[in-house]
Coordinates of C-alpha atoms and ligand atoms in Angstrom, one line a residue:
M1 CA -34.9 6.5 3.1
G2 CA -37.7 7.3 1.0
E3 CA -38.5 7.9 -2.9
T4 CA -35.3 10.3 -3.0
T5 CA -32.9 7.5 -2.0
R6 CA -34.7 4.8 -4.1
Q7 CA -34.2 7.4 -7.0
F8 CA -30.2 7.6 -6.2
E9 CA -29.6 3.9 -5.9
E10 CA -31.6 3.5 -9.3
Q11 CA -29.1 6.2 -11.0
F12 CA -26.0 4.8 -9.4
S13 CA -26.9 1.4 -10.8
M14 CA -27.8 2.4 -14.0
L15 CA -24.4 4.4 -14.3
L16 CA -22.2 1.2 -12.9
S17 CA -24.8 -1.2 -15.0
V18 CA -25.3 -3.4 -11.8
K19 CA -28.2 -4.9 -10.3
H20 CA -28.2 -3.5 -6.9
A21 CA -27.0 -0.1 -5.5
I22 CA -27.6 0.4 -1.8
A23 CA -26.8 3.5 -0.6
V24 CA -25.5 3.5 3.4
S25 CA -24.1 6.3 5.8
S26 CA -20.4 5.7 4.9
C27 CA -17.9 3.5 2.7
T28 CA -16.7 2.4 6.4
A29 CA -20.2 1.3 7.0
G30 CA -20.6 -0.2 3.8
L31 CA -17.1 -2.2 4.0
H32 CA -18.6 -3.6 7.2
L33 CA -21.7 -4.9 6.0
A34 CA -19.7 -6.3 3.0
N35 CA -17.4 -8.2 5.2
Q36 CA -20.2 -9.5 7.6
N37 CA -22.4 -10.6 4.6
L38 CA -19.6 -13.0 2.9
G39 CA -20.0 -14.7 6.4
I40 CA -16.6 -13.7 7.8
E41 CA -16.0 -14.3 11.5
R42 CA -13.4 -14.1 14.4
E43 CA -10.1 -15.6 13.3
D44 CA -10.7 -15.6 9.7
E45 CA -8.4 -13.9 7.3
V46 CA -9.1 -11.3 5.0
I47 CA -6.4 -10.1 2.4
C48 CA -6.2 -6.3 2.0
P49 CA -3.9 -3.7 1.0
A50 CA -1.7 -1.5 3.9
L51 CA -1.1 1.1 1.1
A52 CA -4.8 2.5 1.8
F53 CA -7.0 4.6 4.2
V54 CA -7.6 3.0 7.6
A55 CA -11.1 2.5 6.9
G56 CA -10.2 -0.6 4.6
A57 CA -8.9 -2.7 7.4
K58 CA -10.8 -1.6 9.8
P59 CA -14.1 -3.1 9.4
I60 CA -12.4 -6.5 8.9
R61 CA -11.1 -5.7 12.7
F62 CA -14.8 -5.0 13.7
L63 CA -15.4 -8.7 13.0
G64 CA -12.7 -10.2 15.1
T65 CA -11.1 -10.9 11.7
I66 CA -7.5 -10.4 10.8
P67 CA -6.5 -8.3 8.0
V68 CA -3.8 -10.0 6.3
F69 CA -1.7 -7.0 4.3
S70 CA -0.4 -7.6 1.0
E71 CA 2.2 -6.0 -1.1
I72 CA 1.6 -3.7 -3.9
Q73 CA 2.5 -4.3 -7.7
I74 CA 5.8 -1.9 -8.1
L75 CA 6.4 1.5 -7.4
D76 CA 4.4 2.7 -10.3
R77 CA 1.3 0.8 -10.0
L78 CA 0.1 1.1 -6.3
C79 CA -2.6 -1.2 -6.4
L80 CA -2.3 -5.0 -4.9
S81 CA 0.0 -7.4 -6.8
P82 CA -2.4 -10.4 -7.8
S83 CA 0.7 -13.1 -7.0
D84 CA 1.2 -11.7 -3.5
I85 CA -2.2 -12.0 -2.9
D86 CA -1.9 -15.8 -4.0
S87 CA 1.0 -16.2 -1.8
R88 CA -0.9 -15.2 1.0
I89 CA -3.7 -17.4 0.9
N90 CA -4.1 -20.1 3.5
R91 CA -7.1 -22.2 5.1
R92 CA -7.9 -19.3 7.3
T93 CA -8.5 -17.0 4.1
R94 CA -12.2 -15.9 3.7
A95 CA -12.3 -13.1 1.0
I96 CA -9.9 -10.4 -0.9
Q97 CA -10.4 -6.8 -0.4
V98 CA -8.7 -4.6 -3.0
V99 CA -8.6 -0.9 -3.4
H100 CA -8.5 1.1 -6.9
F101 CA -5.5 3.3 -6.1
A102 CA -6.0 7.0 -7.0
G103 CA -8.7 5.9 -9.1
Y104 CA -6.9 3.4 -11.2
P105 CA -8.2 0.0 -11.4
C106 CA -6.7 -2.8 -10.0
D107 CA -5.5 -5.8 -12.4
M108 CA -8.8 -7.3 -12.2
D109 CA -8.5 -10.3 -14.7
A110 CA -5.6 -11.6 -12.2
V111 CA -7.3 -10.9 -8.9
M112 CA -10.1 -12.4 -10.2
S113 CA -8.4 -15.5 -11.6
V114 CA -6.8 -15.8 -8.1
S115 CA -10.3 -15.8 -6.5
R116 CA -11.6 -18.2 -8.6
R117 CA -8.7 -20.6 -8.0
H118 CA -9.4 -20.5 -4.6
G119 CA -13.1 -19.9 -4.2
L120 CA -12.9 -16.9 -2.6
P121 CA -15.2 -13.7 -2.7
V122 CA -13.6 -9.8 -3.9
I123 CA -14.7 -7.0 -2.2
E124 CA -13.8 -3.7 -4.3
D125 CA -13.1 -0.6 -2.3
C126 CA -14.1 1.9 -5.0
S127 CA -13.6 5.1 -2.9
H128 CA -11.4 6.4 -5.3
A129 CA -13.0 5.3 -8.1
P130 CA -16.8 6.0 -8.9
G131 CA -16.9 5.7 -12.7
A132 CA -13.4 4.2 -13.4
D133 CA -13.8 1.5 -16.3
Y134 CA -12.1 -1.8 -16.5
K135 CA -12.1 -3.4 -19.7
G136 CA -15.9 -2.3 -20.1
Q137 CA -16.9 -3.1 -16.9
K138 CA -17.0 -0.3 -14.0
C139 CA -15.1 -0.7 -10.7
G140 CA -17.2 -2.2 -7.8
T141 CA -19.2 -4.4 -10.4
I142 CA -16.3 -7.0 -11.1
G143 CA -15.9 -8.5 -7.5
D144 CA -18.4 -9.7 -5.3
L145 CA -19.3 -6.5 -3.7
G146 CA -18.1 -2.8 -4.4
C147 CA -18.4 0.0 -1.7
F148 CA -18.3 3.7 -2.6
S149 CA -17.5 6.6 -0.2
F150 CA -19.3 9.8 -0.9
Y151 CA -16.9 11.9 1.8
S152 CA -16.4 15.2 1.1
T153 CA -12.6 14.5 -0.6
K154 CA -14.2 12.1 -3.2
N155 CA -15.0 12.5 -6.8
M156 CA -18.6 12.7 -5.8
T157 CA -19.7 13.9 -2.5
T158 CA -22.7 13.8 -0.1
A159 CA -20.8 15.4 2.4
E160 CA -21.2 11.9 4.2
G161 CA -22.4 8.8 2.6
G162 CA -21.9 5.6 0.8
M163 CA -23.0 3.0 -1.3
V164 CA -22.8 -0.7 -1.8
T165 CA -23.1 -2.5 -5.5
T166 CA -23.5 -6.0 -5.9
N167 CA -25.1 -8.2 -8.8
N168 CA -25.9 -11.1 -6.3
D169 CA -29.3 -11.1 -4.7
A170 CA -28.6 -12.6 -1.5
L171 CA -25.9 -10.4 -0.7
A172 CA -28.2 -7.6 -1.5
D173 CA -31.1 -8.1 0.4
K174 CA -28.6 -9.0 3.3
V175 CA -26.9 -5.3 3.0
R176 CA -30.4 -3.7 2.8
L177 CA -31.4 -5.6 6.0
L178 CA -28.3 -4.9 8.2
R179 CA -28.3 -1.2 7.2
S180 CA -31.6 -0.4 9.0
H181 CA -31.4 -2.4 12.3
G182 CA -32.2 -5.8 10.9
M183 CA -35.5 -5.2 10.5
T184 CA -37.9 -6.9 7.6
S185 CA -39.3 -4.0 6.6
V186 CA -38.5 0.1 6.6
P187 CA -40.8 2.9 7.4
M188 CA -41.3 3.9 3.9
D189 CA -42.9 0.0 3.2
R190 CA -45.1 0.6 6.1
H191 CA -46.2 4.4 5.1
E192 CA -47.1 3.1 1.7
G193 CA -49.1 -0.1 3.2
R194 CA -46.9 -2.8 1.9
A195 CA -46.4 -3.7 5.4
Y196 CA -47.7 -3.3 8.8
S197 CA -45.3 -4.5 11.4
Y198 CA -42.0 -5.8 11.2
D199 CA -39.8 -8.3 12.5
V200 CA -36.2 -8.2 13.6
V201 CA -34.4 -11.3 12.1
D202 CA -30.4 -10.1 12.4
L203 CA -28.2 -8.1 14.6
G204 CA -28.1 -5.0 12.2
Y205 CA -27.3 -1.5 12.3
N206 CA -28.1 2.2 11.7
Y207 CA -26.1 2.6 8.5
R208 CA -28.8 4.4 6.6
I209 CA -28.5 7.3 4.3
D210 CA -31.2 10.1 4.6
E211 CA -33.4 11.8 2.0
I212 CA -31.3 15.0 2.0
R213 CA -28.0 13.2 1.4
S214 CA -29.6 11.2 -1.4
A215 CA -30.8 14.5 -3.0
I216 CA -27.3 15.9 -2.7
G217 CA -25.9 12.5 -4.6
L218 CA -28.4 12.8 -7.1
V219 CA -26.9 16.0 -8.5
Q220 CA -23.3 14.7 -7.8
L221 CA -24.1 11.6 -9.7
G222 CA -25.2 14.0 -12.8
K223 CA -21.8 15.6 -12.6
L224 CA -19.7 12.6 -11.9
E225 CA -18.5 11.9 -15.7
D226 CA -17.8 15.5 -16.7
N227 CA -16.2 16.0 -13.1
N228 CA -13.9 12.9 -14.0
S229 CA -12.6 14.2 -17.0
R230 CA -11.8 17.7 -15.8
R231 CA -9.6 15.7 -13.3
E232 CA -8.3 14.1 -16.4
L233 CA -7.5 17.0 -18.1
R234 CA -6.0 18.7 -15.1
Q235 CA -3.5 15.5 -14.9
K236 CA -2.5 16.3 -18.2
W237 CA -1.4 19.9 -17.4
Y238 CA 0.6 18.6 -14.6
L239 CA 2.0 15.6 -16.6
E240 CA 3.2 18.4 -19.3
G241 CA 4.1 21.1 -16.6
L242 CA 6.5 18.6 -14.7
G243 CA 8.6 17.5 -17.1
S244 CA 11.3 15.4 -17.3
G245 CA 14.7 16.0 -15.0
L246 CA 12.7 16.4 -11.9
R247 CA 13.9 14.4 -9.1
I248 CA 10.3 12.6 -8.9
R249 CA 8.5 9.7 -10.4
I250 CA 5.3 9.8 -11.2
P251 CA 3.0 6.5 -10.9
F252 CA 0.5 5.2 -13.3
R253 CA 2.3 7.6 -16.1
G254 CA 1.3 5.7 -19.3
F255 CA -1.7 3.7 -17.8
R256 CA -3.8 2.4 -20.5
G257 CA -7.8 2.5 -19.5
S258 CA -10.2 4.8 -18.0
P259 CA -9.4 5.4 -14.5
A260 CA -11.5 8.0 -12.2
H261 CA -8.5 10.5 -11.6
H262 CA -9.3 10.6 -7.9
I263 CA -6.0 12.0 -6.7
F264 CA -2.5 13.0 -8.3
P265 CA 0.3 11.1 -6.5
I266 CA 4.2 11.7 -7.0
M267 CA 7.2 10.1 -5.7
L268 CA 9.7 12.3 -4.4
D269 CA 13.6 10.8 -5.1
Q270 CA 15.0 9.4 -1.9
D271 CA 17.3 12.0 -1.1
V272 CA 14.7 14.6 -1.2
S273 CA 13.3 15.5 2.4
R274 CA 9.7 15.3 2.1
E275 CA 8.7 17.1 5.1
G276 CA 10.9 20.1 3.8
F277 CA 9.1 20.0 0.7
M278 CA 5.6 19.6 2.0
R279 CA 6.8 23.1 4.1
R280 CA 8.0 24.8 1.2
M281 CA 4.8 24.0 -0.6
K282 CA 2.8 25.4 2.3
E283 CA 4.9 28.5 2.4
R284 CA 3.7 29.1 -1.0
G285 CA -0.2 28.2 -0.3
I286 CA -0.2 24.9 -1.5
Q287 CA -1.6 22.0 0.4
T288 CA 0.2 18.6 -0.2
S289 CA -0.7 15.4 1.5
I290 CA 0.3 11.7 1.7
H291 CA -1.4 8.7 0.3
Y292 CA -1.0 6.7 2.8
P293 CA 1.1 5.9 6.1
P294 CA 0.7 2.3 5.8
V295 CA -1.9 0.9 7.8
Y296 CA 0.1 -1.7 9.8
L297 CA 2.7 0.8 11.1
F298 CA 0.0 2.5 13.4
E299 CA 0.2 2.3 16.9
F300 CA -3.0 0.5 17.0
Y301 CA -2.0 -2.2 14.4
R302 CA 1.4 -2.7 15.7
Q303 CA -0.2 -3.5 19.5
E304 CA -3.3 -5.3 18.1
L305 CA -1.7 -7.8 15.4
G306 CA 2.1 -7.4 16.2
C307 CA 2.7 -5.8 13.0
K308 CA 6.5 -5.0 12.3
P309 CA 8.2 -2.6 10.1
G310 CA 10.0 -4.0 7.1
S311 CA 7.2 -6.5 6.2
L312 CA 6.1 -4.7 3.1
P313 CA 9.3 -2.7 1.6
I314 CA 7.3 -1.3 -1.5
T315 CA 4.5 -0.1 0.3
E316 CA 6.8 1.2 3.2
E317 CA 9.1 3.2 0.2
V318 CA 5.4 4.5 -1.2
G319 CA 4.7 5.6 2.5
Q320 CA 7.9 7.3 3.0
R321 CA 8.2 9.3 -0.6
E322 CA 4.7 9.9 -2.1
I323 CA 3.3 13.1 -2.2
T324 CA -0.3 14.1 -3.6
L325 CA -0.3 17.4 -5.3
P326 CA -4.2 19.2 -5.3
L327 CA -6.3 17.9 -8.2
Y328 CA -10.2 19.3 -8.4
P329 CA -12.4 19.8 -11.0
S330 CA -12.4 23.2 -10.9
M331 CA -8.6 24.0 -10.5
A332 CA -7.6 26.9 -12.7
E333 CA -4.9 26.2 -15.2
S334 CA -3.1 28.7 -13.7
D335 CA -2.9 27.0 -10.5
A336 CA -1.6 23.8 -11.9
D337 CA 0.9 25.9 -13.9
Y338 CA 2.0 27.6 -10.3
V339 CA 2.0 23.9 -8.6
C340 CA 4.1 22.6 -11.3
R341 CA 6.8 25.8 -10.9
S342 CA 6.5 25.5 -7.3
V343 CA 7.2 22.1 -7.2
T344 CA 10.2 22.5 -9.9
E345 CA 11.7 25.3 -7.6
V346 CA 11.2 23.3 -4.1
L347 CA 13.0 20.6 -5.3
G348 CA 15.9 22.9 -6.6
E349 CA 16.3 24.7 -3.3
N350 CA 15.7 21.2 -1.6
K351 CA 19.1 19.8 -3.3
T352 CA 21.2 22.1 -1.0
A353 CA 18.9 23.1 2.1
G354 CA 19.4 19.2 3.3
N355 CA 16.4 19.5 5.6
Ligands
PLP1 C1 -12.2 7.7 2.0 C2 -12.1 6.4 1.8 C3 -12.8 5.3 2.8 C4 -13.7 5.8 3.7 O1 -14.6 6.1 3.3 P1 -15.6 6.6 4.4 O2 -16.7 7.4 3.6 O3 -15.1 8.1 4.9 O4 -16.3 5.9 5.7 C5 -12.1 3.8 2.4 N1 -11.1 3.7 1.9 C6 -10.5 4.5 1.0 C7 -9.3 3.8 0.4 C8 -10.8 5.8 1.0 O5 -10.1 7.0 0.4

């Protein structure tokens, strides 16, 4: 971590208008540090979504803390419901962790009002939402800490990498300390004569980013806004190409604001076989994916936390019906057309196929 990392962090914090941006090795690492820094411990509870990548609940579990899965708003709004968050708060609750699903900001006014009422900190998982804007504030600057992923599937990438953002000086200092072995100075300080030795004052990790990734990150950051609007345009093509009458619902349709357009999720009607749909699309050379199988239905979480199917009905329904169509900044309009045509045709076949 030298000059390039410092520049990457500075540029990132400028883009978000946030006081601190601290580069780390992944978003998982960032979420681990975020939870640990809030003083969360064994037997405490952190509220989080189950309709998310497992990397959200996992860092909570690293600390021996219990992830309490909360329900999403409705089938068309896939972020956490603030009133459901509220209903799960008890004396063991220590934090609220939200995901800006698909790059669409959560209802942060309501989330922050719940958090203020109970005096609980908020962690924003912004893996889908770099550059997304909520009423003039960037995602990752509204709660106490924001965590970003630069994994290769995200809107901006360093192949592997992440960033933690905060306006809180004390939290920023702790993130910096813990990302590099809990040491009071880094090699760069010693190289530049700012320090000669160091002390170890906490049980830190190696969650560092490196200069090569930061260099990639600087270039990627410069392309982020343009790439996000390219994603937006491709989403418009989809919305036009997937006119009405199909047996699908399109979440977030008519959403107002400036999301990051990370992915394009659709919801198949209940009588459509998702497996059959995915297979037919694959035969046409179109990759689809699922966001997400609910975290608490995974074997490990059932065993570890005694989670049971049926506890979050809306989350589970999305987990069964959701399909994500390809979306990337360089996608050609003819390819988007081809995807739309294929969706229409495959849904037509699926009616009789009964697979
Ligand atoms: C990708 C992703 C993560 C994990 O990011 P890594 O950088 O791979 O650790 C966490 N949460 C969500 C919602 C993600 O999409």
